[in-house]
Amino acid sequence: MTVNPQDWEAVSAGKRAARDALIPKAWIIKDVEERNVQSVAESCGVLSPEEIKITDTEAPELVKKMVNKELTSEQVVTAFCKRAAVAQQLTNCLTEILFDDAIERAKAIDAAFVETGKPAGPLHGLPISLKDNFNVKGVDTTVGFVAWANDPASIDSELTQLLREQGGIIFCKTNVPTAMMIAESYNNVWGYTASPWNRDTSSGGSSGGEGALLAFKGSPLGVGTDIGGSIRIPCALSGIYGLKPSFGRFPTYGARSGMPGQEAVRSINGPMSASLEACKLWCRTVVGSQPWLRDPYVVPIPWREVQLPEKLCFGMIVDNGLVRPLPPVQRALRETKAALEAAGHKVVEWTPYDAAESKSLLERFFAGDGGAKISGFIKEGGEPWPKGLEAFEAAAEHFKDKPPAVGDLWTLQAERSAYAKKALDHWMASAELTGTGRPFDGVISPVSAYASCPRYTYEHVTYTSMWNITDQSSAVFPVSFVTEQDEEVQISDFRDDVEKRIWERYDPQEVIGAPVGLQVVTMRLEEEKALALAEVAAKALGKI
């Protein structure tokens, strides 16, 4: 579809109105002025006490209760539809609302269970939210583009089908930034998604709608994607768990991309949840379904049980050499180090291999088509360029008369492979630091220089994106919250303008109460280990 420039606002308004009309009037809440709205689910009157209890229960326990006939899927799905509706009104986290279909599917699962006595699968009757880029037949997959509005998907993504086959019920889709190429979630179709912890701040991106919804417990389990930090950043800013796998571990076929065909840095799918056990359940279920039989790029590796050494040795990144983390993140690193050492583990400060080169590689890959794809979709929708895509807009202007050559991409991919080899050698050399004869069991790192940030101010994704260049696995775990003690710190030896802006902009009063999360990184295709190490850290911190 091509939209006239003067019509794009009408298209956006129509999409929002259609979404909002799908929220039952009985679920509409009064306006709330507070920045932190995490208690509103309990106070707004939409959910019954029993429904609050249901939505406070972790996904694996919900499945167990449904299989044991203590709860029905209809009860569980309805409760989460209500809480998701409240989350939407507070944070603007949803795109497509599928409540009616989800409740009907829940009723069907309940009826079949009564008749056969056989659960629908390992996700029996469980409501699951999806990031907007996953195709669900019959509804839009806009990925924030006006041009892709009012164009319902004709097929389901492979993952959508798989989750339903395993008993899951898709009940909503969640907001992303335009093209999924901004570390906050806003676009010209749906608007801005805020954090429920502090609505003046960001929920992150590009899976920011998932982050906000899951932080509010409007979904027990969600699925995001990550090409530069898009699962990990929202998880850290939302105080939840998440897994960024290596490419090939989980199916990606049939999901929509803002840069279709960009495969030099591969986008991957992974679970997000307020529950670490929910993330494990998702992984076991997806891999256990043998997804390599339906997606040609999935590797046939079964889900493995991990036996960790009793005493672990972690590397810890306290500075990537480009942007020092802000005070709340520095404190989270110190607290995690102390907790792990108190639990008997070793933590060694470590510098990753050449973060600046990884940053350069990522930026050049993302502009590999000269910004042509994104520019074309923006123009097709007649919409203005959103804030945050300035680099793509500049690339489109720069390369409009002479697009980059294929040979340039090949050269860049050779550089990436050389970088990945040097980064691997650097990682393996850590065996000299551990005292165990083996390299680090995992590396603890900031996810971001921020705990959170005011709207439209996020920049610098290298703490996450460097692991996309090397395709290593990583899991996020919550650590703390910003407090009055995270005072503003004055430094002057800034290394570049980005670090200077981030530090000079920092005001702890703006982000008090925001979560602080960290990530633990492993080697490639070690998703089981990443989750196990995240559990070690979370237990040491007293989070689980």
Coordinates of C-alpha atoms in Angstrom, one line a residue:
M1 CA 0.0 0.0 0.0
T2 CA 1.2 3.5 -0.7
V3 CA -0.1 6.3 1.6
N4 CA -0.3 9.9 0.7
P5 CA 1.9 12.1 3.0
Q6 CA -1.2 13.9 4.4
D7 CA -2.9 10.5 5.2
W8 CA -0.3 8.8 7.4
E9 CA -1.6 10.3 10.6
A10 CA -5.1 9.1 9.7
V11 CA -3.8 5.5 9.2
S12 CA -2.0 5.6 12.5
A13 CA -5.1 7.0 14.3
G14 CA -7.2 4.3 12.7
K15 CA -5.0 1.5 13.8
R16 CA -4.9 2.8 17.4
A17 CA -8.6 3.3 17.6
A18 CA -9.2 -0.2 16.2
R19 CA -6.9 -1.7 18.8
D20 CA -8.4 0.3 21.7
A21 CA -11.9 -0.8 20.7
L22 CA -10.9 -4.4 21.4
I23 CA -10.5 -3.7 25.1
P24 CA -13.9 -4.4 26.8
K25 CA -15.4 -1.3 28.5
A26 CA -15.4 -3.1 31.8
W27 CA -11.6 -3.3 31.6
I28 CA -11.1 0.4 31.1
I29 CA -9.4 2.1 34.0
K30 CA -9.3 5.7 35.3
D31 CA -6.5 7.9 34.4
V32 CA -3.4 7.4 36.6
E33 CA -0.9 10.2 37.3
E34 CA 1.9 8.2 39.1
R35 CA 5.1 7.5 37.4
N36 CA 5.4 4.0 38.9
V37 CA 2.3 2.1 38.0
Q38 CA 3.3 -1.4 39.1
S39 CA 0.5 -1.5 41.8
V40 CA -2.3 -0.5 39.5
A41 CA -3.3 -4.0 38.6
E42 CA -4.2 -4.7 42.2
S43 CA -6.0 -1.3 42.8
C44 CA -7.9 -0.7 39.5
G45 CA -10.7 -3.1 40.1
V46 CA -10.5 -4.8 36.7
L47 CA -9.0 -8.1 38.1
S48 CA -10.5 -10.1 40.9
P49 CA -8.3 -11.3 43.8
E50 CA -8.1 -14.7 42.2
E51 CA -7.1 -13.2 38.8
I52 CA -4.3 -11.2 40.6
K53 CA -3.1 -14.5 42.1
I54 CA -3.2 -16.2 38.7
T55 CA -1.2 -13.4 37.0
D56 CA 1.4 -13.4 39.9
T57 CA 2.1 -17.1 39.3
E58 CA 5.0 -18.3 37.2
A59 CA 4.3 -20.0 33.8
P60 CA 5.5 -23.5 34.7
E61 CA 3.3 -23.5 37.8
L62 CA 0.3 -22.2 35.8
V63 CA 0.7 -25.1 33.4
K64 CA 1.0 -27.6 36.3
K65 CA -2.2 -26.2 37.9
M66 CA -4.1 -26.4 34.6
V67 CA -2.9 -30.0 34.0
N68 CA -3.9 -30.9 37.5
K69 CA -7.3 -29.3 36.9
E70 CA -6.9 -26.7 39.6
L71 CA -7.3 -24.0 37.0
T72 CA -8.8 -23.9 33.5
S73 CA -7.0 -22.3 30.5
E74 CA -10.0 -20.0 30.1
Q75 CA -9.5 -18.7 33.7
V76 CA -5.8 -18.2 33.1
V77 CA -6.1 -16.6 29.6
T78 CA -8.9 -14.3 30.8
A79 CA -6.8 -13.1 33.7
F80 CA -3.8 -12.2 31.6
C81 CA -6.0 -10.6 28.9
K82 CA -7.3 -8.3 31.7
R83 CA -3.9 -7.5 33.0
A84 CA -2.5 -6.9 29.5
A85 CA -5.4 -4.5 28.9
V86 CA -4.5 -2.5 32.0
A87 CA -0.8 -2.6 31.0
Q88 CA -1.7 -1.2 27.6
Q89 CA -3.6 1.7 29.1
L90 CA -0.7 2.6 31.3
T91 CA 2.3 2.0 29.0
N92 CA 1.1 1.7 25.4
C93 CA 2.8 -1.7 25.1
L94 CA 0.4 -3.6 22.7
T95 CA -0.1 -3.5 19.0
E96 CA -2.5 -6.3 18.0
I97 CA -5.0 -7.5 20.6
L98 CA -6.2 -11.1 20.2
F99 CA -8.2 -11.5 23.4
D100 CA -11.4 -12.9 21.9
D101 CA -9.6 -15.4 19.8
A102 CA -7.3 -16.4 22.7
I103 CA -10.3 -17.0 25.1
E104 CA -12.0 -19.1 22.4
R105 CA -8.9 -21.2 21.9
A106 CA -8.6 -21.6 25.7
K107 CA -12.2 -22.9 25.9
A108 CA -11.4 -25.4 23.1
I109 CA -8.3 -26.6 24.9
D110 CA -10.3 -27.0 28.1
A111 CA -13.1 -28.9 26.3
A112 CA -10.5 -31.2 24.6
F113 CA -8.8 -31.9 27.9
V114 CA -12.1 -32.8 29.6
E115 CA -12.9 -35.2 26.7
T116 CA -9.5 -36.8 26.3
G117 CA -7.7 -36.3 29.6
K118 CA -4.6 -35.5 27.5
P119 CA -2.8 -32.1 27.9
A120 CA -2.5 -30.0 24.8
G121 CA 1.3 -30.0 25.1
P122 CA 4.1 -28.8 27.4
L123 CA 2.6 -25.3 27.2
H124 CA -1.0 -26.5 27.8
G125 CA -3.4 -23.6 27.8
L126 CA -0.6 -21.0 28.6
P127 CA -1.1 -17.4 27.2
I128 CA 2.0 -16.2 25.4
S129 CA 2.7 -12.7 24.0
L130 CA 4.7 -12.1 20.8
K131 CA 6.8 -9.2 19.6
D132 CA 5.0 -7.4 16.8
N133 CA 7.3 -8.8 14.0
F134 CA 6.0 -12.4 14.4
N135 CA 3.3 -13.1 11.8
V136 CA -0.1 -14.1 13.2
K137 CA -2.4 -14.9 10.3
G138 CA -5.2 -12.4 9.9
V139 CA -3.6 -9.4 11.8
D140 CA -1.1 -6.8 10.8
T141 CA 2.7 -7.1 11.3
T142 CA 3.6 -3.4 11.0
V143 CA 7.0 -3.4 12.6
G144 CA 6.2 0.3 13.1
F145 CA 5.9 1.1 9.4
V146 CA 2.8 3.0 8.3
A147 CA 3.1 1.3 4.9
W148 CA 2.6 -2.1 6.5
A149 CA -0.6 -1.1 8.4
N150 CA -3.9 -2.6 7.3
D151 CA -2.2 -5.5 5.5
P152 CA -3.0 -8.6 7.5
A153 CA -0.5 -11.5 7.4
S154 CA -1.5 -14.4 5.2
I155 CA 0.5 -16.9 7.2
D156 CA 1.8 -17.6 10.7
S157 CA 5.5 -17.5 11.5
E158 CA 6.9 -20.9 12.1
L159 CA 7.3 -20.0 15.8
T160 CA 3.7 -18.9 16.0
Q161 CA 2.6 -22.3 14.7
L162 CA 5.0 -24.2 16.9
L163 CA 3.9 -22.6 20.1
R164 CA 0.2 -23.3 19.3
E165 CA 1.0 -26.9 18.5
Q166 CA 2.7 -27.2 21.9
G167 CA -0.5 -25.9 23.7
G168 CA 0.4 -22.2 23.8
I169 CA -2.2 -19.5 23.2
I170 CA -1.1 -16.3 21.5
F171 CA -3.1 -13.5 23.0
C172 CA -1.4 -10.2 21.9
K173 CA 1.5 -8.7 20.0
T174 CA 3.7 -5.9 21.4
N175 CA 5.2 -2.7 20.3
V176 CA 8.6 -2.1 18.6
P177 CA 10.5 0.8 17.2
T178 CA 10.3 1.5 13.5
A179 CA 12.1 -1.3 11.6
M180 CA 13.2 -2.6 15.1
M181 CA 16.3 -0.5 14.7
I182 CA 16.1 1.8 17.8
A183 CA 16.9 0.9 21.4
E184 CA 13.6 2.4 22.5
S185 CA 10.1 1.4 21.4
Y186 CA 8.3 4.1 19.4
N187 CA 7.0 4.6 15.9
N188 CA 4.6 6.6 13.8
V189 CA 1.9 3.9 13.9
W190 CA 1.6 3.1 17.6
G191 CA 3.5 5.7 19.5
Y192 CA 5.8 5.4 22.5
T193 CA 6.0 2.5 25.0
A194 CA 7.0 3.5 28.5
S195 CA 8.3 1.5 31.5
P196 CA 5.7 0.6 34.1
W197 CA 8.4 1.2 36.8
N198 CA 8.7 4.9 35.7
R199 CA 6.6 6.1 32.8
D200 CA 8.9 9.0 32.2
T201 CA 11.5 6.5 31.2
S202 CA 12.2 4.0 28.4
S203 CA 11.1 0.4 28.3
G204 CA 14.0 -0.2 25.9
G205 CA 14.0 -1.7 22.4
S206 CA 13.4 -3.2 20.1
S207 CA 11.4 -5.7 22.2
G208 CA 10.2 -2.9 24.5
G209 CA 6.6 -3.7 24.3
E210 CA 7.3 -7.2 25.6
G211 CA 9.5 -5.7 28.3
A212 CA 6.8 -3.4 29.6
L213 CA 4.1 -6.0 29.4
L214 CA 6.1 -8.7 31.1
A215 CA 7.4 -6.3 33.8
F216 CA 3.7 -5.5 34.6
K217 CA 3.0 -9.2 34.6
G218 CA 0.5 -8.8 31.8
S219 CA 1.9 -11.9 30.2
P220 CA 3.6 -14.9 31.9
L221 CA 5.9 -15.6 28.9
G222 CA 6.8 -13.6 25.9
V223 CA 9.1 -13.9 22.8
G224 CA 11.4 -11.2 21.6
T225 CA 14.1 -10.9 18.9
D226 CA 17.7 -9.6 19.1
I227 CA 20.1 -8.3 16.5
G228 CA 22.0 -5.8 18.6
G229 CA 20.5 -6.0 22.1
S230 CA 16.8 -6.0 21.4
I231 CA 15.9 -8.7 23.9
R232 CA 18.6 -7.8 26.5
I233 CA 18.1 -4.1 26.7
P234 CA 14.3 -4.3 27.4
C235 CA 14.9 -7.1 29.9
A236 CA 17.5 -5.1 31.8
L237 CA 15.4 -1.9 31.8
S238 CA 12.3 -3.9 32.8
G239 CA 13.8 -6.0 35.6
I240 CA 13.1 -9.3 34.0
Y241 CA 14.9 -12.4 32.6
G242 CA 15.7 -13.0 29.0
L243 CA 17.9 -15.1 26.7
K244 CA 19.7 -14.0 23.5
P245 CA 20.7 -17.3 21.8
S246 CA 23.1 -17.9 19.0
F247 CA 21.6 -18.1 15.6
G248 CA 20.3 -21.5 14.6
R249 CA 19.1 -22.6 18.0
F250 CA 15.5 -21.5 17.7
P251 CA 13.4 -21.1 14.5
T252 CA 13.2 -17.6 12.9
Y253 CA 11.6 -18.4 9.6
G254 CA 8.5 -16.4 8.7
A255 CA 9.1 -13.5 11.1
R256 CA 9.1 -10.1 9.5
S257 CA 12.2 -7.9 9.4
G258 CA 12.7 -4.1 8.9
M259 CA 15.7 -5.0 6.8
P260 CA 14.8 -8.2 5.0
G261 CA 17.8 -10.0 3.6
Q262 CA 20.3 -8.4 6.0
E263 CA 21.9 -11.7 7.2
A264 CA 25.5 -10.6 8.0
V265 CA 24.3 -10.1 11.6
R266 CA 21.5 -12.6 12.1
S267 CA 18.4 -11.7 14.1
I268 CA 17.4 -14.4 16.6
N269 CA 14.4 -15.2 18.8
G270 CA 14.4 -15.8 22.5
P271 CA 12.2 -15.9 25.6
M272 CA 11.5 -13.1 28.0
S273 CA 9.7 -13.3 31.3
A274 CA 9.6 -12.2 34.9
S275 CA 10.4 -15.9 35.6
L276 CA 13.7 -17.6 34.8
E277 CA 11.9 -20.9 34.9
A278 CA 9.4 -19.7 32.3
C279 CA 12.4 -19.0 30.0
K280 CA 13.7 -22.5 30.5
L281 CA 10.2 -23.9 29.8
W282 CA 10.1 -22.1 26.5
C283 CA 13.5 -23.3 25.5
R284 CA 12.9 -26.9 26.3
T285 CA 9.6 -26.8 24.5
V286 CA 10.8 -25.2 21.4
V287 CA 13.9 -27.3 21.0
G288 CA 12.0 -30.4 22.1
S289 CA 9.7 -29.9 19.1
Q290 CA 12.6 -30.6 16.7
P291 CA 12.4 -27.2 15.0
W292 CA 15.2 -28.2 12.6
L293 CA 12.5 -30.2 10.8
R294 CA 10.6 -27.0 9.9
D295 CA 13.2 -24.2 9.7
P296 CA 16.2 -25.0 7.4
Y297 CA 18.6 -22.9 9.5
V298 CA 18.0 -24.5 12.9
V299 CA 20.8 -26.7 14.1
P300 CA 19.7 -30.2 15.3
I301 CA 21.0 -29.9 18.9
P302 CA 18.7 -31.3 21.6
W303 CA 18.2 -29.3 24.8
R304 CA 21.0 -30.4 27.1
E305 CA 21.2 -30.6 30.9
V306 CA 24.2 -28.6 32.2
Q307 CA 26.5 -29.7 34.9
L308 CA 28.4 -26.7 36.2
P309 CA 31.6 -26.9 38.2
E310 CA 31.0 -26.4 41.9
K311 CA 33.3 -23.4 41.9
L312 CA 32.9 -21.1 38.9
C313 CA 35.2 -18.4 37.5
F314 CA 33.5 -15.4 35.9
G315 CA 35.0 -12.6 34.0
M316 CA 33.5 -9.2 34.6
I317 CA 33.4 -6.2 32.3
V318 CA 33.2 -3.0 34.2
D319 CA 34.1 -0.8 31.2
N320 CA 34.0 -1.7 27.5
G321 CA 36.5 1.0 26.7
L322 CA 34.0 3.3 25.1
V323 CA 31.3 4.3 27.6
R324 CA 31.6 3.8 31.3
P325 CA 28.4 2.6 33.0
L326 CA 26.5 5.1 35.1
P327 CA 26.5 4.8 38.9
P328 CA 23.5 2.4 39.3
V329 CA 25.1 -0.1 36.9
Q330 CA 28.5 0.2 38.5
R331 CA 26.8 -0.6 41.8
A332 CA 25.0 -3.6 40.3
L333 CA 28.3 -4.9 39.1
R334 CA 29.9 -4.5 42.6
E335 CA 26.9 -6.2 44.3
T336 CA 27.0 -9.1 41.9
K337 CA 30.7 -9.6 42.3
A338 CA 30.4 -9.6 46.1
A339 CA 27.4 -12.0 46.0
L340 CA 29.2 -14.4 43.7
E341 CA 32.4 -14.3 45.7
A342 CA 30.4 -14.8 48.9
A343 CA 28.9 -17.9 47.3
G344 CA 32.4 -19.3 46.7
H345 CA 33.0 -18.3 43.1
K346 CA 35.8 -16.3 41.5
V347 CA 35.3 -13.0 39.6
V348 CA 38.1 -11.5 37.6
E349 CA 37.8 -8.0 36.0
W350 CA 38.3 -8.4 32.2
T351 CA 38.3 -6.2 29.1
P352 CA 36.5 -7.6 26.0
Y353 CA 38.3 -7.6 22.7
D354 CA 38.2 -4.3 20.8
A355 CA 34.6 -3.0 21.4
A356 CA 35.3 -0.1 19.1
E357 CA 35.8 -2.5 16.1
S358 CA 32.6 -4.4 16.9
K359 CA 30.7 -1.1 17.0
S360 CA 32.1 -0.1 13.6
L361 CA 31.3 -3.5 12.1
L362 CA 27.7 -3.4 13.3
E363 CA 27.1 0.2 12.1
R364 CA 28.5 -0.6 8.6
F365 CA 26.5 -3.8 8.3
F366 CA 23.2 -2.0 9.2
A367 CA 23.9 0.6 6.5
G368 CA 25.0 -2.1 4.1
D369 CA 22.3 -1.3 1.6
G370 CA 22.8 2.4 2.0
G371 CA 19.7 2.7 4.0
A372 CA 17.6 1.8 0.9
K373 CA 15.2 -0.7 2.5
I374 CA 14.1 1.3 5.4
S375 CA 14.0 4.5 3.4
G376 CA 11.8 2.8 0.8
F377 CA 9.3 1.6 3.5
I378 CA 9.2 5.1 5.1
K379 CA 8.5 6.7 1.7
E380 CA 5.9 4.1 0.8
G381 CA 4.0 5.0 4.0
G382 CA 4.3 8.8 3.4
E383 CA 5.5 9.1 7.0
P384 CA 8.3 11.3 8.4
W385 CA 11.5 9.8 9.5
P386 CA 11.2 8.9 13.2
K387 CA 13.7 10.2 15.7
G388 CA 16.4 7.6 16.3
L389 CA 16.8 6.6 12.6
E390 CA 19.0 9.5 11.7
A391 CA 21.9 7.3 10.7
F392 CA 19.7 5.4 8.2
E393 CA 18.2 8.6 6.8
A394 CA 21.8 10.0 6.3
A395 CA 22.9 6.8 4.7
A396 CA 19.9 6.9 2.3
E397 CA 20.7 10.4 1.3
H398 CA 24.5 9.7 0.9
F399 CA 24.0 6.6 -1.2
K400 CA 21.0 7.6 -3.2
D401 CA 23.0 8.0 -6.4
K402 CA 25.5 5.3 -5.9
P403 CA 24.4 2.3 -3.7
P404 CA 27.0 0.2 -1.9
A405 CA 28.5 -2.6 -4.0
V406 CA 28.2 -6.3 -3.2
G407 CA 31.9 -6.5 -3.0
D408 CA 31.9 -4.0 -0.2
L409 CA 29.7 -6.3 1.8
W410 CA 31.9 -9.3 1.1
T411 CA 34.9 -7.4 2.4
L412 CA 33.0 -6.4 5.5
Q413 CA 32.0 -10.0 6.2
A414 CA 35.6 -11.0 5.9
E415 CA 36.4 -8.4 8.5
R416 CA 33.7 -9.7 10.8
S417 CA 35.1 -13.3 10.6
A418 CA 38.6 -12.0 11.4
Y419 CA 37.2 -10.1 14.3
A420 CA 35.3 -13.1 15.6
K421 CA 38.4 -15.2 15.5
K422 CA 40.4 -12.6 17.4
A423 CA 37.6 -12.3 20.0
L424 CA 37.5 -16.0 20.4
D425 CA 41.3 -16.2 21.0
H426 CA 41.0 -13.4 23.5
W427 CA 38.3 -15.3 25.3
M428 CA 40.3 -18.6 25.4
A429 CA 43.3 -16.7 26.7
S430 CA 41.3 -16.0 29.9
A431 CA 42.4 -19.6 30.9
E432 CA 45.6 -17.9 32.2
L433 CA 43.5 -15.8 34.6
T434 CA 41.0 -18.3 36.0
G435 CA 43.3 -20.7 37.9
T436 CA 41.2 -23.5 36.7
G437 CA 42.9 -24.4 33.5
R438 CA 39.8 -23.5 31.5
P439 CA 38.6 -20.1 30.2
F440 CA 35.9 -18.2 32.0
D441 CA 32.8 -20.1 32.7
G442 CA 30.9 -16.9 31.7
V443 CA 31.4 -13.2 31.6
I444 CA 29.2 -10.8 33.6
S445 CA 28.7 -7.5 31.8
P446 CA 26.5 -4.5 31.8
V447 CA 23.6 -4.7 29.3
S448 CA 23.7 -1.0 29.0
A449 CA 25.5 2.1 30.4
Y450 CA 22.0 3.0 31.8
A451 CA 19.7 1.6 34.4
S452 CA 17.1 3.5 32.5
C453 CA 16.9 6.8 30.7
P454 CA 14.4 9.5 30.0
R455 CA 12.4 9.1 26.8
Y456 CA 14.2 9.4 23.5
T457 CA 17.6 9.6 25.0
Y458 CA 19.0 6.1 24.7
E459 CA 22.3 5.7 22.9
H460 CA 25.2 3.3 22.8
V461 CA 24.4 -0.4 22.4
T462 CA 27.9 -1.9 22.2
Y463 CA 27.6 -3.7 25.5
T464 CA 25.1 -5.9 23.8
S465 CA 25.8 -5.7 20.1
M466 CA 29.4 -6.9 20.4
W467 CA 28.0 -10.4 21.2
N468 CA 25.8 -10.3 18.2
I469 CA 28.9 -9.8 16.0
T470 CA 30.5 -12.9 17.6
D471 CA 27.1 -14.7 17.8
Q472 CA 27.6 -15.7 21.5
S473 CA 24.8 -16.7 23.9
S474 CA 23.8 -14.3 26.7
A475 CA 21.2 -14.3 29.5
V476 CA 19.9 -11.3 31.4
F477 CA 19.1 -11.3 35.1
P478 CA 17.7 -8.5 37.4
V479 CA 20.0 -7.2 40.1
S480 CA 18.7 -4.0 41.8
F481 CA 16.8 -0.7 41.4
V482 CA 18.0 2.9 41.2
T483 CA 17.9 4.5 44.7
E484 CA 18.6 7.8 46.3
Q485 CA 22.1 6.5 47.0
D486 CA 23.0 6.4 43.3
E487 CA 24.1 10.0 43.4
E488 CA 25.2 12.0 40.4
V489 CA 28.9 11.6 39.9
Q490 CA 31.1 14.2 38.2
I491 CA 33.7 13.1 35.8
S492 CA 35.5 15.1 33.1
D493 CA 37.8 12.7 31.2
F494 CA 35.3 11.7 28.6
R495 CA 36.5 9.6 25.7
D496 CA 34.0 10.9 23.1
D497 CA 30.8 12.9 22.8
V498 CA 28.6 9.9 23.3
E499 CA 30.1 9.1 26.7
K500 CA 30.0 12.9 27.6
R501 CA 26.3 13.1 26.7
I502 CA 25.3 10.0 28.6
W503 CA 27.1 11.1 31.8
E504 CA 26.2 14.8 31.7
R505 CA 22.5 13.9 31.1
Y506 CA 22.4 11.5 34.0
D507 CA 20.1 12.6 36.9
P508 CA 19.3 9.9 39.4
Q509 CA 16.1 11.7 40.4
E510 CA 14.7 11.1 36.9
V511 CA 15.2 7.3 37.1
I512 CA 14.7 6.4 40.7
G513 CA 13.0 3.1 41.0
A514 CA 14.1 1.9 37.6
P515 CA 15.4 -1.7 37.5
V516 CA 19.1 -2.5 37.0
G517 CA 19.9 -5.7 35.1
L518 CA 23.1 -7.4 33.9
Q519 CA 23.9 -10.1 31.4
V520 CA 26.1 -13.2 31.6
V521 CA 27.7 -14.2 28.3
T522 CA 28.9 -17.7 27.2
M523 CA 30.4 -19.1 24.1
R524 CA 28.3 -19.8 21.0
L525 CA 25.4 -22.2 21.2
E526 CA 25.6 -22.5 25.0
E527 CA 22.1 -21.3 25.7
E528 CA 21.6 -23.9 28.5
K529 CA 24.8 -22.7 30.2
A530 CA 23.8 -19.1 29.9
L531 CA 20.5 -19.7 31.7
A532 CA 22.3 -21.9 34.3
L533 CA 24.8 -19.2 35.0
A534 CA 22.1 -16.5 35.2
E535 CA 20.4 -18.7 37.8
V536 CA 23.7 -19.0 39.8
A537 CA 23.9 -15.2 39.8
A538 CA 20.3 -14.7 40.7
K539 CA 20.5 -17.1 43.6
A540 CA 23.6 -15.5 44.9
L541 CA 21.8 -12.1 44.8
G542 CA 18.8 -13.6 46.6
K543 CA 16.5 -13.0 43.6
I544 CA 15.3 -16.6 43.4

